[in-house]
Amino acid sequence: MEKSKLMELIAKPEDEYHDFKEVWYDQHKKDELVKDIFSFVNTLHYEDCYLIIGVENTHHHIVGVENDNDNRLNTQKLTDFMHSLPIANDHVPKVIVESLNVDKHIVDVIVIKNTSDVPVYLSKSKHIKGTKHPIHAGQIFTRENENNTSIIGTAADYQVSLLWKKRFALDRPIKEQYKVKLSDISHWEYFEYASPKIQQFGFQYDLDPDYCMFLEDDDEPRIKLESFSLNQADPRIDWQDLILKFRDRIIDDVQIVSLDGGRFLTVVPRISSINKRAIGDDRLPYRYLLADSLDYDIEKLFFNIEKGITAPSNNQFQKLFQGIVIFKNEEQRRSIENDLSQKWDYVKSKCTPSAEEVKRTQSSLSMHFDKNDREMDMSNIKYLCQEIKTAKFINDKFKPLS
């Protein structure tokens, strides 16, 4: 946490995002620690929350925790404590302890990460040694404004109902609900339906058939070769559209391709580039996906669905992702591109294909395309070789998803 963020929170009254504690929880208050963390986890918003320790909660005077070494916990010790509890479904909250120097004092902040795995509660009752109150199985703590559920109480029915809606994204737009359903891979199945009048192919969520994705041919005269197909035994690609529907409503349209002679499907990765500063045309293009995107959720479904024709072999998978970067999110992509743009000359020297590499690729492609096909154009092949080399360079140097 940045110091400016902490000072911003200290200037505000307590709410459902943050709370102040003058001192750390001693052994006799560990039940309160559990209650307070669970209360912040079980909130209806989608933001991280903060327990700020070392700040007096009436006037927000900073008193510090530097003399409280007997009770202070670091991230590992607090995480171990959380894992020692019989938390239902193993949905252990993720917590991080950060220490900041403020006004000659040390302030500790417990960052409670947002999660949709709510409500969080215990599967068995637990009376922590030295504490006054047991925490009962099924007892749910939550927070409204600046108020937590009482240590001897449990959340109201309407609060619990809203938490379950958060868990299944029923309080979110339909596209985000789709993401939740796509993560439940074991309940998706591939289908083929043929009759004299209609043919349909796609994927259906068997727990709720209102979620259905249909495969449709893309009849646009598109090129049959891309950088991410170069490493496959058969580099030719067939373009398709995946139409995501909820009942009769179209939610999204995702471009996909079948690769290696139709042996597996993949989402068409996005394209970006590393740019030389102040020179608009000098760039190194590459292909990528974002791990937090709907596209990547579909990709994971393709690769893990048990029944169907969509999953690649391990060899096909490895070859495909040599030429595609998987970033955690958009922020990471921009950060890495900015870093590489400042080392332009070095990066370009590593990502520019040699004449020999381009000729070797052209020779390999000649087994699948006629010499007059646009896929065999030397400038196009050089461009695709550069795309795949740039993606491989980023993967080797940063390993973005590790």
XYZ file of N, CA, C and O in Angstrom, residues 6-89:
336
model
N -2.809 5.217 2.477
C -3.053 5.077 3.899
C -3.540 6.392 4.511
O -4.513 6.414 5.274
N -2.886 7.488 4.168
C -3.273 8.779 4.736
C -4.676 9.176 4.293
O -5.430 9.808 5.051
N -5.034 8.805 3.082
C -6.382 9.076 2.588
C -7.420 8.329 3.422
O -8.480 8.869 3.759
N -7.112 7.065 3.778
C -8.034 6.279 4.595
C -8.113 6.813 6.022
O -9.197 6.864 6.627
N -6.969 7.229 6.582
C -6.955 7.748 7.952
C -7.805 9.016 8.060
O -8.421 9.280 9.096
N -7.879 9.764 6.980
C -8.653 11.014 6.991
C -10.157 10.766 6.900
O -10.957 11.688 7.113
N -10.556 9.521 6.624
C -11.970 9.222 6.459
C -12.518 8.489 7.680
O -11.785 7.784 8.380
N -13.811 8.601 7.928
C -14.415 7.788 8.994
C -14.456 6.316 8.587
O -14.389 5.980 7.402
N -14.563 5.452 9.571
C -14.642 4.018 9.292
C -15.875 3.734 8.431
O -16.913 4.361 8.560
N -15.731 2.728 7.573
C -16.836 2.348 6.698
C -16.696 0.872 6.362
O -15.966 0.137 7.038
N -17.378 0.419 5.322
C -17.322 -1.005 4.979
C -16.063 -1.375 4.199
O -15.938 -2.515 3.746
N -15.140 -0.433 4.069
C -13.865 -0.699 3.414
C -12.685 -0.684 4.384
O -11.647 -1.284 4.092
N -12.799 0.010 5.519
C -11.656 0.087 6.430
C -12.102 0.324 7.864
O -13.195 0.847 8.130
N -11.219 -0.099 8.782
C -11.490 0.031 10.212
C -10.159 0.314 10.918
O -9.088 -0.065 10.418
N -10.215 0.990 12.069
C -9.008 1.324 12.826
C -8.933 0.509 14.105
O -9.942 0.279 14.775
N -7.725 0.115 14.465
C -7.449 -0.548 15.729
C -6.225 0.117 16.347
O -5.211 0.313 15.671
N -6.335 0.435 17.627
C -5.218 1.115 18.286
C -4.050 0.168 18.527
O -2.883 0.560 18.422
N -4.365 -1.095 18.827
C -3.327 -2.095 19.092
C -3.676 -3.390 18.363
O -4.819 -3.596 17.934
N -2.685 -4.279 18.295
C -2.909 -5.594 17.711
C -3.789 -6.441 18.627
O -3.904 -6.179 19.829
N -4.365 -7.481 18.061
C -5.190 -8.418 18.804
C -4.277 -9.352 19.621
O -3.442 -10.060 19.051
N -4.454 -9.373 20.946
C -3.667 -10.325 21.732
C -4.359 -11.688 21.709
O -5.409 -11.855 21.064
N -3.791 -12.675 22.402
C -4.326 -14.031 22.346
C -5.777 -14.094 22.813
O -6.564 -14.909 22.322
N -6.153 -13.226 23.736
C -7.527 -13.235 24.254
C -8.516 -12.586 23.277
O -9.734 -12.658 23.496
N -8.008 -11.964 22.220
C -8.870 -11.278 21.246
C -8.810 -11.919 19.857
O -9.265 -11.328 18.881
N -8.250 -13.128 19.780
C -8.142 -13.768 18.462
C -9.513 -14.067 17.861
O -9.672 -14.145 16.644
N -10.533 -14.261 18.706
C -11.884 -14.446 18.169
C -12.358 -13.180 17.460
O -13.009 -13.239 16.403
N -12.002 -12.022 18.010
C -12.355 -10.752 17.381
C -11.600 -10.563 16.061
O -12.140 -9.993 15.104
N -10.361 -11.046 16.010
C -9.588 -10.965 14.765
C -10.280 -11.757 13.659
O -10.436 -11.274 12.530
N -10.714 -12.966 13.998
C -11.425 -13.786 13.008
C -12.708 -13.086 12.567
O -13.018 -12.984 11.373
N -13.456 -12.600 13.560
C -14.725 -11.913 13.248
C -14.495 -10.717 12.327
O -15.220 -10.522 11.341
N -13.469 -9.922 12.625
C -13.233 -8.708 11.840
C -12.789 -9.043 10.419
O -13.229 -8.401 9.452
N -11.930 -10.044 10.267
C -11.491 -10.422 8.912
C -12.656 -11.010 8.130
O -12.906 -10.631 6.975
N -13.412 -11.916 8.747
C -14.555 -12.508 8.054
C -15.582 -11.441 7.679
O -16.203 -11.499 6.614
N -15.768 -10.460 8.554
C -16.748 -9.403 8.272
C -16.364 -8.626 7.022
O -17.230 -8.270 6.207
N -15.056 -8.339 6.858
C -14.621 -7.603 5.674
C -14.641 -8.473 4.422
O -14.889 -7.979 3.322
N -14.372 -9.764 4.581
C -14.470 -10.663 3.419
C -15.912 -10.712 2.943
O -16.195 -10.649 1.734
N -16.834 -10.818 3.893
C -18.254 -10.963 3.567
C -18.930 -9.610 3.354
O -19.960 -9.296 3.963
N -18.356 -8.806 2.492
C -18.987 -7.555 2.089
C -19.513 -7.704 0.663
O -19.074 -8.575 -0.086
N -20.431 -6.827 0.303
C -21.100 -6.969 -0.990
C -20.363 -6.272 -2.122
O -20.657 -6.515 -3.289
N -19.416 -5.403 -1.791
C -18.675 -4.709 -2.845
C -17.548 -5.603 -3.383
O -17.375 -6.745 -2.919
N -16.804 -5.086 -4.324
C -15.756 -5.867 -4.992
C -14.378 -5.216 -4.829
O -13.564 -5.243 -5.739
N -14.136 -4.646 -3.649
C -12.868 -3.974 -3.379
C -12.148 -4.644 -2.211
O -12.776 -5.300 -1.377
N -10.820 -4.471 -2.155
C -10.067 -4.918 -0.996
C -10.460 -4.080 0.223
O -10.914 -2.932 0.088
N -10.247 -4.657 1.422
C -10.566 -3.947 2.663
C -9.319 -3.875 3.538
O -8.354 -4.614 3.337
N -9.380 -2.990 4.542
C -8.170 -2.697 5.315
C -8.490 -2.601 6.810
O -9.364 -1.845 7.224
N -7.742 -3.375 7.612
C -7.711 -3.209 9.055
C -6.433 -2.451 9.371
O -5.320 -2.967 9.177
N -6.567 -1.231 9.831
C -5.423 -0.340 10.041
C -5.106 -0.318 11.532
O -5.919 0.152 12.343
N -3.930 -0.834 11.893
C -3.580 -1.033 13.299
C -2.471 -0.052 13.688
O -1.448 0.054 13.001
N -2.737 0.636 14.806
C -1.797 1.665 15.247
C -2.382 3.053 15.097
O -1.680 4.057 15.165
N -3.713 3.091 14.906
C -4.430 4.362 14.756
C -5.616 4.365 15.713
O -6.446 3.449 15.684
N -5.689 5.359 16.553
C -6.787 5.507 17.503
C -8.074 5.809 16.726
O -8.075 6.608 15.794
N -9.171 5.117 17.081
C -10.336 5.122 16.183
C -11.350 6.231 16.441
O -12.375 6.289 15.771
N -11.103 7.119 17.397
C -12.025 8.232 17.611
C -11.585 9.468 16.825
O -12.350 10.020 16.030
N -10.355 9.878 17.068
C -9.828 11.058 16.376
C -8.780 10.712 15.322
O -8.209 11.607 14.699
N -8.519 9.419 15.155
C -7.591 8.909 14.143
C -6.157 9.392 14.389
O -5.401 9.612 13.443
N -5.795 9.536 15.649
C -4.413 9.879 15.980
C -3.531 8.648 15.759
O -3.908 7.519 16.119
N -2.368 8.853 15.181
C -1.443 7.755 14.913
C -0.628 7.476 16.175
O 0.095 8.353 16.667
N -0.771 6.257 16.725
C -0.049 5.887 17.950
C 1.014 4.832 17.681
O 1.929 4.651 18.477
N 0.910 4.113 16.567
C 1.934 3.162 16.165
C 1.855 1.816 16.869
O 1.202 1.663 17.904
N 2.538 0.839 16.290
C 2.562 -0.532 16.832
C 3.986 -0.991 17.123
O 4.217 -2.165 17.400
N 4.939 -0.062 17.062
C 6.349 -0.446 17.189
C 6.682 -1.059 18.547
O 7.682 -1.777 18.681
N 5.873 -0.812 19.575
C 6.127 -1.379 20.905
C 5.232 -2.577 21.210
O 5.134 -3.000 22.371
N 4.586 -3.116 20.177
C 3.615 -4.205 20.363
C 4.124 -5.499 19.735
O 3.373 -6.244 19.115
N 5.408 -5.788 19.892
C 6.011 -6.929 19.203
C 5.474 -8.273 19.661
O 5.560 -9.267 18.927
N 4.922 -8.344 20.871
C 4.407 -9.627 21.362
C 3.189 -10.098 20.577
O 2.916 -11.306 20.499
N 2.431 -9.167 20.025
C 1.164 -9.530 19.373
C 1.158 -9.332 17.861
O 0.266 -9.844 17.175
N 2.124 -8.607 17.333
C 2.133 -8.323 15.899
C 2.304 -9.610 15.082
O 3.057 -10.509 15.474
N 1.605 -9.654 13.973
C 1.710 -10.787 13.049
C 2.151 -10.268 11.688
O 1.717 -9.201 11.260
N 2.997 -11.042 11.015
C 3.325 -10.736 9.627
C 2.401 -11.533 8.718
O 1.527 -12.292 9.193
N 2.582 -11.393 7.426
C 1.671 -12.061 6.474
C 1.677 -13.565 6.660
O 0.616 -14.208 6.683
N 2.865 -14.164 6.813
C 2.947 -15.617 6.927
C 2.256 -16.122 8.187
O 1.493 -17.100 8.151
N 2.500 -15.463 9.318
C 1.892 -15.912 10.571
C 0.372 -15.740 10.549
O -0.367 -16.610 11.034
N -0.100 -14.627 9.972
C -1.543 -14.428 9.896
C -2.182 -15.438 8.939
O -3.261 -15.972 9.210
N -1.504 -15.708 7.829
C -2.010 -16.704 6.874
C -2.059 -18.083 7.514
O -3.035 -18.833 7.340
N -1.011 -18.440 8.250
C -0.997 -19.736 8.948
C -2.150 -19.825 9.943
O -2.795 -20.880 10.076
N -2.417 -18.731 10.649
C -3.536 -18.705 11.588
C -4.860 -18.926 10.859
O -5.717 -19.713 11.311
N -5.030 -18.271 9.732
C -6.259 -18.451 8.957
C -6.419 -19.904 8.501
O -7.511 -20.474 8.557
N -5.317 -20.511 8.092
C -5.372 -21.900 7.619
C -5.611 -22.886 8.764
O -6.002 -24.035 8.507
N -5.380 -22.467 9.999
C -5.610 -23.363 11.135
C -7.092 -23.467 11.486
O -7.482 -24.329 12.282
N -7.907 -22.618 10.904
C -9.340 -22.603 11.189
C -10.089 -23.555 10.268
O -9.724 -23.712 9.089
N -11.159 -24.196 10.747
C -11.946 -25.102 9.893
C -12.904 -24.322 8.984
O -14.128 -24.358 9.145
N -12.333 -23.613 8.017
C -13.135 -22.752 7.139
C -13.832 -23.609 6.087
O -13.200 -24.454 5.424
N -15.115 -23.400 5.935
C -15.919 -24.204 5.015
C -15.401 -24.096 3.586
O -15.022 -23.015 3.124
N -15.364 -25.225 2.905
C -14.993 -25.310 1.484
C -13.561 -24.838 1.210
O -13.212 -24.580 0.056
